[in-house]
Tab-separated table of N, CA and C in Angstrom:
chain	number	residue	atom	x	y	z
W	22	MET	N	-56.637	8.624	58.829
W	22	MET	CA	-56.931	7.350	59.490
W	22	MET	C	-57.495	6.327	58.528
W	23	LYS	N	-57.019	5.037	58.637
W	23	LYS	CA	-57.444	4.011	57.770
W	23	LYS	C	-58.060	2.823	58.601
W	24	LYS	N	-59.223	2.442	58.195
W	24	LYS	CA	-59.921	1.340	58.736
W	24	LYS	C	-59.528	0.027	58.085
W	25	MET	N	-59.108	-0.883	58.890
W	25	MET	CA	-58.649	-2.200	58.294
W	25	MET	C	-59.592	-3.181	58.897
W	26	GLN	N	-59.749	-4.361	58.072
W	26	GLN	CA	-60.570	-5.450	58.542
W	26	GLN	C	-59.773	-6.756	58.311
W	27	LEU	N	-60.136	-7.802	59.154
W	27	LEU	CA	-59.504	-9.092	58.976
W	27	LEU	C	-60.552	-10.090	59.538
W	28	LYS	N	-60.399	-11.321	59.116
W	28	LYS	CA	-61.240	-12.401	59.583
W	28	LYS	C	-60.348	-13.361	60.417
W	29	THR	N	-60.841	-13.622	61.673
W	29	THR	CA	-60.087	-14.560	62.476
W	29	THR	C	-60.624	-15.951	62.267
W	30	LYS	N	-59.916	-17.005	62.478
W	30	LYS	CA	-60.340	-18.328	62.245
W	30	LYS	C	-60.551	-19.202	63.480
W	31	THR	N	-59.995	-18.795	64.603
W	31	THR	CA	-60.022	-19.634	65.782
W	31	THR	C	-60.437	-18.615	67.032
W	32	ARG	N	-60.720	-19.150	68.206
W	32	ARG	CA	-61.150	-18.425	69.403
W	32	ARG	C	-59.904	-17.522	69.757
W	33	ASP	N	-58.804	-18.129	69.859
W	33	ASP	CA	-57.493	-17.388	70.270
W	33	ASP	C	-56.533	-17.343	69.092
W	34	GLN	N	-56.197	-16.215	68.597
W	34	GLN	CA	-55.330	-16.229	67.486
W	34	GLN	C	-54.463	-14.909	67.475
W	35	PHE	N	-53.235	-14.937	67.190
W	35	PHE	CA	-52.367	-13.855	67.028
W	35	PHE	C	-52.156	-13.765	65.438
W	36	ILE	N	-52.575	-12.602	64.775
W	36	ILE	CA	-52.343	-12.394	63.374
W	36	ILE	C	-51.355	-11.351	63.186
W	37	ASP	N	-50.274	-11.634	62.397
W	37	ASP	CA	-49.192	-10.614	62.091
W	37	ASP	C	-49.770	-9.573	61.180
W	38	ILE	N	-49.818	-8.379	61.546
W	38	ILE	CA	-50.313	-7.320	60.700
W	38	ILE	C	-49.154	-6.312	60.421
W	39	THR	N	-47.933	-6.658	60.554
W	39	THR	CA	-46.839	-5.787	60.357
W	39	THR	C	-46.782	-5.296	58.929
W	40	ARG	N	-46.940	-6.219	57.990
W	40	ARG	CA	-46.885	-5.760	56.543
W	40	ARG	C	-47.963	-4.746	56.262
W	41	GLU	N	-49.193	-4.948	56.753
W	41	GLU	CA	-50.273	-3.948	56.422
W	41	GLU	C	-49.880	-2.579	57.063
W	42	VAL	N	-49.215	-2.618	58.320
W	42	VAL	CA	-48.853	-1.290	58.806
W	42	VAL	C	-47.742	-0.728	58.030
W	43	GLU	N	-46.754	-1.418	57.574
W	43	GLU	CA	-45.638	-0.941	56.721
W	43	GLU	C	-46.272	-0.390	55.424
W	44	LYS	N	-47.192	-1.001	54.883
W	44	LYS	CA	-47.886	-0.508	53.560
W	44	LYS	C	-48.518	0.849	53.866
W	45	TYR	N	-49.134	0.918	54.961
W	45	TYR	CA	-49.877	2.228	55.413
W	45	TYR	C	-48.785	3.394	55.487
W	46	VAL	N	-47.643	3.061	56.142
W	46	VAL	CA	-46.565	4.040	56.239
W	46	VAL	C	-46.131	4.541	54.903
W	47	LYS	N	-46.034	3.625	53.956
W	47	LYS	CA	-45.645	4.014	52.533
W	47	LYS	C	-46.745	4.835	51.839
W	48	GLU	N	-47.966	4.373	52.014
W	48	GLU	CA	-49.170	5.106	51.488
W	48	GLU	C	-49.232	6.572	51.961
W	49	GLN	N	-48.903	6.719	53.180
W	49	GLN	CA	-49.020	8.087	53.825
W	49	GLN	C	-47.747	8.848	53.616
W	50	ALA	N	-46.766	8.229	53.079
W	50	ALA	CA	-45.486	8.962	52.930
W	50	ALA	C	-44.962	9.478	54.231
W	51	VAL	N	-45.038	8.658	55.214
W	51	VAL	CA	-44.527	9.025	56.635
W	51	VAL	C	-42.980	8.771	56.565
W	52	SER	N	-42.232	9.884	56.740
W	52	SER	CA	-40.854	9.784	56.792
W	52	SER	C	-40.464	9.711	58.325
W	53	ASP	N	-40.954	10.576	59.134
W	53	ASP	CA	-40.662	10.578	60.565
W	53	ASP	C	-41.891	10.872	61.344
W	54	GLY	N	-42.185	10.100	62.322
W	54	GLY	CA	-43.439	10.342	63.083
W	54	GLY	C	-43.804	9.023	63.926
W	55	THR	N	-45.020	8.736	64.117
W	55	THR	CA	-45.508	7.605	64.693
W	55	THR	C	-46.731	7.039	63.994
W	56	ILE	N	-47.007	5.811	64.134
W	56	ILE	CA	-48.201	5.120	63.739
W	56	ILE	C	-48.911	4.465	64.916
W	57	THR	N	-50.153	4.791	65.079
W	57	THR	CA	-50.950	4.232	66.145
W	57	THR	C	-51.788	3.112	65.528
W	58	VAL	N	-51.784	1.916	66.099
W	58	VAL	CA	-52.584	0.780	65.675
W	58	VAL	C	-53.499	0.646	66.833
W	59	TYR	N	-54.821	0.702	66.559
W	59	TYR	CA	-55.845	0.641	67.581
W	59	TYR	C	-56.891	-0.309	67.312
W	60	CYS	N	-57.324	-1.123	68.299
W	60	CYS	CA	-58.397	-2.091	68.222
W	60	CYS	C	-59.633	-1.642	69.010
W	61	PRO	N	-60.761	-1.476	68.361
W	61	PRO	CA	-61.942	-1.040	69.007
W	61	PRO	C	-62.778	-2.082	69.641
W	62	HIS	N	-62.230	-3.274	69.956
W	62	HIS	CA	-63.050	-4.376	70.445
W	62	HIS	C	-62.711	-4.698	71.836
W	63	THR	N	-63.613	-5.179	72.648
W	63	THR	CA	-63.463	-5.474	74.054
W	63	THR	C	-62.831	-6.878	74.205
W	64	THR	N	-62.858	-7.712	73.146
W	64	THR	CA	-62.377	-9.056	73.297
W	64	THR	C	-61.206	-9.327	72.288
W	65	ALA	N	-60.537	-8.279	71.979
W	65	ALA	CA	-59.346	-8.354	71.109
W	65	ALA	C	-58.399	-7.310	71.476
W	66	GLY	N	-57.146	-7.303	70.882
W	66	GLY	CA	-56.205	-6.336	71.122
W	66	GLY	C	-55.068	-6.335	70.224
W	67	ILE	N	-54.051	-5.432	70.533
W	67	ILE	CA	-52.901	-5.297	69.658
W	67	ILE	C	-51.702	-5.378	70.501
W	68	THR	N	-50.679	-6.144	70.085
W	68	THR	CA	-49.482	-6.291	70.837
W	68	THR	C	-48.202	-6.224	69.714
W	69	VAL	N	-47.070	-5.934	70.320
W	69	VAL	CA	-45.790	-6.000	69.576
W	69	VAL	C	-45.052	-7.067	70.365
W	70	ASN	N	-44.590	-8.174	69.524
W	70	ASN	CA	-43.822	-9.294	70.103
W	70	ASN	C	-42.979	-9.966	69.035
W	71	GLU	N	-42.330	-10.947	69.443
W	71	GLU	CA	-41.438	-11.722	68.537
W	71	GLU	C	-42.296	-12.340	67.403
W	72	ASN	N	-41.707	-12.184	66.157
W	72	ASN	CA	-42.348	-12.772	65.065
W	72	ASN	C	-41.499	-13.886	64.318
W	73	ALA	N	-40.307	-14.155	64.887
W	73	ALA	CA	-39.456	-15.146	64.241
W	73	ALA	C	-39.853	-16.562	64.500
W	74	ASP	N	-40.240	-16.791	65.757
W	74	ASP	CA	-40.529	-18.194	66.156
W	74	ASP	C	-42.017	-18.380	66.492
W	75	PRO	N	-42.783	-19.054	65.688
W	75	PRO	CA	-44.178	-19.175	65.873
W	75	PRO	C	-44.625	-19.800	67.169
W	76	ASP	N	-43.666	-20.470	67.876
W	76	ASP	CA	-43.902	-21.014	69.131
W	76	ASP	C	-44.241	-19.915	70.248
W	77	VAL	N	-43.625	-18.724	70.016
W	77	VAL	CA	-43.919	-17.590	70.953
W	77	VAL	C	-45.415	-17.306	71.073
W	78	LYS	N	-46.028	-17.188	69.887
W	78	LYS	CA	-47.487	-17.006	69.839
W	78	LYS	C	-48.258	-18.043	70.558
W	79	LYS	N	-47.927	-19.304	70.254
W	79	LYS	CA	-48.580	-20.501	70.923
W	79	LYS	C	-48.307	-20.415	72.391
W	80	ASP	N	-47.099	-20.105	72.827
W	80	ASP	CA	-46.790	-20.104	74.240
W	80	ASP	C	-47.588	-18.926	74.918
W	81	MET	N	-47.667	-17.806	74.273
W	81	MET	CA	-48.426	-16.627	74.868
W	81	MET	C	-49.974	-17.094	74.984
W	82	ILE	N	-50.494	-17.644	74.048
W	82	ILE	CA	-51.914	-18.056	73.983
W	82	ILE	C	-52.110	-19.044	75.140
W	83	MET	N	-51.173	-20.092	75.227
W	83	MET	CA	-51.280	-21.083	76.299
W	83	MET	C	-51.209	-20.458	77.615
W	84	ARG	N	-50.287	-19.502	77.869
W	84	ARG	CA	-50.183	-18.944	79.220
W	84	ARG	C	-51.438	-18.107	79.581
W	85	LEU	N	-51.937	-17.326	78.559
W	85	LEU	CA	-53.191	-16.553	78.789
W	85	LEU	C	-54.301	-17.448	79.179
W	86	ASP	N	-54.308	-18.504	78.437
W	86	ASP	CA	-55.435	-19.605	78.756
W	86	ASP	C	-55.312	-20.159	80.198
W	87	GLU	N	-54.088	-20.379	80.596
W	87	GLU	CA	-53.877	-20.817	82.020
W	87	GLU	C	-54.262	-19.695	83.046
W	88	VAL	N	-53.882	-18.479	82.804
W	88	VAL	CA	-54.158	-17.452	83.734
W	88	VAL	C	-55.636	-17.060	83.731
W	89	TYR	N	-56.219	-17.102	82.578
W	89	TYR	CA	-57.659	-16.762	82.339
W	89	TYR	C	-58.362	-17.873	81.679
W	90	PRO	N	-58.710	-18.908	82.373
W	90	PRO	CA	-59.430	-20.084	81.821
W	90	PRO	C	-60.736	-19.688	81.193
W	91	TRP	N	-61.150	-20.388	80.147
W	91	TRP	CA	-62.463	-20.021	79.496
W	91	TRP	C	-63.561	-20.310	80.447
W	92	ASP	N	-63.558	-21.479	81.167
W	92	ASP	CA	-64.664	-21.759	82.127
W	92	ASP	C	-64.199	-21.553	83.524
W	93	HIS	N	-64.936	-20.819	84.383
W	93	HIS	CA	-64.564	-20.655	85.739
W	93	HIS	C	-65.914	-20.479	86.468
W	94	GLU	N	-66.014	-21.201	87.518
W	94	GLU	CA	-67.348	-21.171	88.316
W	94	GLU	C	-67.780	-19.854	88.926
W	95	LYS	N	-66.753	-18.948	89.074
W	95	LYS	CA	-67.036	-17.613	89.566
W	95	LYS	C	-67.375	-16.505	88.589
W	96	TYR	N	-67.094	-16.860	87.297
W	96	TYR	CA	-67.400	-15.846	86.202
W	96	TYR	C	-68.945	-15.537	86.282
W	97	ARG	N	-69.266	-14.285	86.073
W	97	ARG	CA	-70.694	-13.868	86.146
W	97	ARG	C	-71.209	-13.286	84.858
W	98	HIS	N	-70.323	-12.942	83.960
W	98	HIS	CA	-70.717	-12.185	82.666
W	98	HIS	C	-71.685	-13.218	81.834
W	99	ALA	N	-72.777	-12.791	81.523
W	99	ALA	CA	-73.829	-13.543	80.925
W	99	ALA	C	-73.443	-14.138	79.567
W	100	GLU	N	-72.590	-13.407	78.764
W	100	GLU	CA	-72.224	-13.970	77.515
W	100	GLU	C	-71.198	-15.199	77.499
W	101	GLY	N	-70.582	-15.418	78.667
W	101	GLY	CA	-69.822	-16.594	78.840
W	101	GLY	C	-68.376	-16.406	78.256
W	102	ASN	N	-67.993	-15.104	77.988
W	102	ASN	CA	-66.691	-14.813	77.406
W	102	ASN	C	-65.780	-13.984	78.301
W	103	THR	N	-65.905	-14.039	79.658
W	103	THR	CA	-65.211	-13.297	80.527
W	103	THR	C	-63.610	-13.408	80.305
W	104	ALA	N	-63.255	-14.635	79.982
W	104	ALA	CA	-61.717	-14.894	79.714
W	104	ALA	C	-61.238	-13.975	78.614
W	105	SER	N	-62.033	-13.818	77.521
W	105	SER	CA	-61.670	-12.980	76.412
W	105	SER	C	-61.601	-11.590	76.759
W	106	HIS	N	-62.369	-11.055	77.670
W	106	HIS	CA	-62.234	-9.701	78.156
W	106	HIS	C	-61.050	-9.437	79.030
W	107	LEU	N	-60.724	-10.442	79.842
W	107	LEU	CA	-59.552	-10.303	80.641
W	107	LEU	C	-58.274	-10.369	79.788
W	108	LYS	N	-58.262	-11.175	78.840
W	108	LYS	CA	-57.054	-11.338	77.875
W	108	LYS	C	-56.842	-10.058	77.152
W	109	ALA	N	-57.977	-9.500	76.604
W	109	ALA	CA	-57.889	-8.216	75.872
W	109	ALA	C	-57.343	-7.040	76.766
W	110	SER	N	-57.845	-6.953	78.024
W	110	SER	CA	-57.356	-5.956	78.844
W	110	SER	C	-55.995	-6.084	79.232
W	111	THR	N	-55.418	-7.333	79.319
W	111	THR	CA	-54.049	-7.609	79.650
W	111	THR	C	-53.183	-7.173	78.437
W	112	VAL	N	-53.665	-7.519	77.236
W	112	VAL	CA	-52.789	-7.209	76.011
W	112	VAL	C	-52.844	-5.672	75.665
W	113	GLY	N	-54.038	-5.139	75.888
W	113	GLY	CA	-54.224	-3.760	75.560
W	113	GLY	C	-54.907	-3.401	74.146
W	114	THR	N	-55.429	-2.205	74.030
W	114	THR	CA	-56.165	-1.938	72.875
W	114	THR	C	-55.278	-1.350	71.734
W	115	GLY	N	-54.114	-1.006	71.899
W	115	GLY	CA	-53.270	-0.494	70.837
W	115	GLY	C	-51.887	-0.411	71.147
W	116	GLN	N	-51.151	0.060	70.050
W	116	GLN	CA	-49.757	0.278	70.170
W	116	GLN	C	-49.350	1.404	69.293
W	117	THR	N	-48.335	2.196	69.695
W	117	THR	CA	-47.745	3.268	68.969
W	117	THR	C	-46.350	2.925	68.550
W	118	ILE	N	-46.058	2.941	67.255
W	118	ILE	CA	-44.744	2.539	66.762
W	118	ILE	C	-44.126	3.784	66.120
W	119	ILE	N	-42.884	4.045	66.474
W	119	ILE	CA	-42.082	5.095	65.843
W	119	ILE	C	-41.827	4.789	64.394
W	120	VAL	N	-41.773	5.773	63.581
W	120	VAL	CA	-41.399	5.748	62.126
W	120	VAL	C	-40.165	6.718	62.008
W	121	ALA	N	-39.065	6.171	61.454
W	121	ALA	CA	-37.905	6.940	61.273
W	121	ALA	C	-37.379	6.639	59.832
W	122	ASP	N	-37.096	7.609	59.066
W	122	ASP	CA	-36.620	7.475	57.688
W	122	ASP	C	-37.552	6.490	56.859
W	123	GLY	N	-38.815	6.632	57.121
W	123	GLY	CA	-39.857	5.920	56.357
W	123	GLY	C	-40.068	4.490	56.741
W	124	ALA	N	-39.480	4.066	57.836
W	124	ALA	CA	-39.518	2.606	58.229
W	124	ALA	C	-39.983	2.545	59.679
W	125	LEU	N	-40.787	1.535	60.030
W	125	LEU	CA	-41.144	1.194	61.400
W	125	LEU	C	-39.952	0.969	62.228
W	126	VAL	N	-39.812	1.537	63.430
W	126	VAL	CA	-38.759	1.233	64.341
W	126	VAL	C	-39.185	0.071	65.148
W	127	LEU	N	-38.788	-1.170	64.715
W	127	LEU	CA	-39.079	-2.357	65.426
W	127	LEU	C	-37.815	-3.127	65.669
W	128	GLY	N	-37.689	-3.926	66.774
W	128	GLY	CA	-36.509	-4.653	66.948
W	128	GLY	C	-36.465	-5.803	65.845
W	129	THR	N	-35.231	-6.372	65.785
W	129	THR	CA	-34.966	-7.444	64.766
W	129	THR	C	-36.017	-8.525	64.762
W	130	TRP	N	-36.486	-8.887	65.889
W	130	TRP	CA	-37.522	-10.048	65.880
W	130	TRP	C	-38.837	-9.614	66.160
W	131	GLN	N	-39.211	-8.342	66.205
W	131	GLN	CA	-40.512	-7.802	66.527
W	131	GLN	C	-41.488	-7.719	65.343
W	132	GLY	N	-42.738	-8.013	65.679
W	132	GLY	CA	-43.741	-7.924	64.685
W	132	GLY	C	-44.969	-7.288	65.384
W	133	ILE	N	-46.006	-6.781	64.698
W	133	ILE	CA	-47.205	-6.198	65.197
W	133	ILE	C	-48.346	-7.254	65.035
W	134	TYR	N	-49.039	-7.532	66.114
W	134	TYR	CA	-50.087	-8.597	66.056
W	134	TYR	C	-51.437	-8.101	66.480
W	135	PHE	N	-52.481	-8.568	65.695
W	135	PHE	CA	-53.853	-8.387	66.093
W	135	PHE	C	-54.175	-9.670	66.914
W	136	CYS	N	-54.624	-9.424	68.110
W	136	CYS	CA	-54.851	-10.583	69.029
W	136	CYS	C	-56.350	-10.921	69.290
W	137	GLU	N	-56.737	-11.989	68.721
W	137	GLU	CA	-58.128	-12.391	68.816
W	137	GLU	C	-58.278	-13.305	70.115
W	138	PHE	N	-59.359	-12.991	70.908
W	138	PHE	CA	-59.610	-13.875	72.072
W	138	PHE	C	-61.049	-14.291	72.155
W	139	ASP	N	-61.817	-14.054	71.166
W	139	ASP	CA	-63.221	-14.472	71.160
W	139	ASP	C	-63.699	-14.724	69.724
W	140	GLY	N	-62.945	-15.408	68.970
W	140	GLY	CA	-63.174	-15.644	67.550
W	140	GLY	C	-64.025	-17.065	67.375
W	141	PRO	N	-64.148	-17.362	66.131
W	141	PRO	CA	-63.805	-16.528	64.926
W	141	PRO	C	-64.798	-15.437	64.651
W	142	ARG	N	-64.266	-14.382	64.099
W	142	ARG	CA	-65.030	-13.118	63.857
W	142	ARG	C	-64.456	-12.279	62.780
W	143	THR	N	-65.143	-11.381	62.259
W	143	THR	CA	-64.705	-10.302	61.341
W	143	THR	C	-64.317	-9.167	62.329
W	144	ARG	N	-63.143	-8.718	62.251
W	144	ARG	CA	-62.681	-7.673	63.206
W	144	ARG	C	-62.125	-6.464	62.369
W	145	THR	N	-62.120	-5.338	63.134
W	145	THR	CA	-61.704	-4.015	62.611
W	145	THR	C	-60.452	-3.520	63.513
W	146	TYR	N	-59.579	-2.969	62.878
W	146	TYR	CA	-58.520	-2.101	63.553
W	146	TYR	C	-58.332	-0.916	62.751
W	147	TYR	N	-57.710	0.162	63.416
W	147	TYR	CA	-57.476	1.378	62.797
W	147	TYR	C	-55.919	1.764	62.786
W	148	LEU	N	-55.541	2.378	61.732
W	148	LEU	CA	-54.177	2.921	61.690
W	148	LEU	C	-54.272	4.449	61.569
W	149	LYS	N	-53.376	5.132	62.280
W	149	LYS	CA	-53.369	6.563	62.220
W	149	LYS	C	-51.960	7.143	62.230
W	150	ALA	N	-51.568	7.862	61.277
W	150	ALA	CA	-50.204	8.446	61.198
W	150	ALA	C	-50.130	9.748	61.960
W	151	MET	N	-49.108	9.963	62.686
W	151	MET	CA	-48.754	11.306	63.324
W	151	MET	C	-47.409	11.610	62.734
W	152	ILE	N	-47.386	12.615	61.983
W	152	ILE	CA	-46.212	13.084	61.227
W	152	ILE	C	-45.513	14.187	62.063
W	153	GLY	N	-44.149	14.018	62.128
W	153	GLY	CA	-43.420	15.132	62.802
W	153	GLY	C	-42.462	14.697	63.828
């Protein structure tokens, strides 16, 4: 398992981590198996989505903000970041990606994203190879 860190710059941000995951696949010499990408935070997550058009990330953040507004009169969580918890639960804590012939099996337009919903912060995520 490999522990990775990154620094986010804004409250809501999708960071493309595809290259880091591909590098890990090469470091581990994974020919066939899976890679799990896991986020141990309650206000961040991991997703696989389009990485060709940057407007997709903007649209996703916009819509998540509409569904889960930052301020809501009925939120009760004392830290004031209920929206970030809701967004993280919607996106999920991790993804498992198939590796075949030493390469991630992703669609033509897909990338792997670390999703920040309560930044800016220094964040951690983990990579774990399952060979076979």
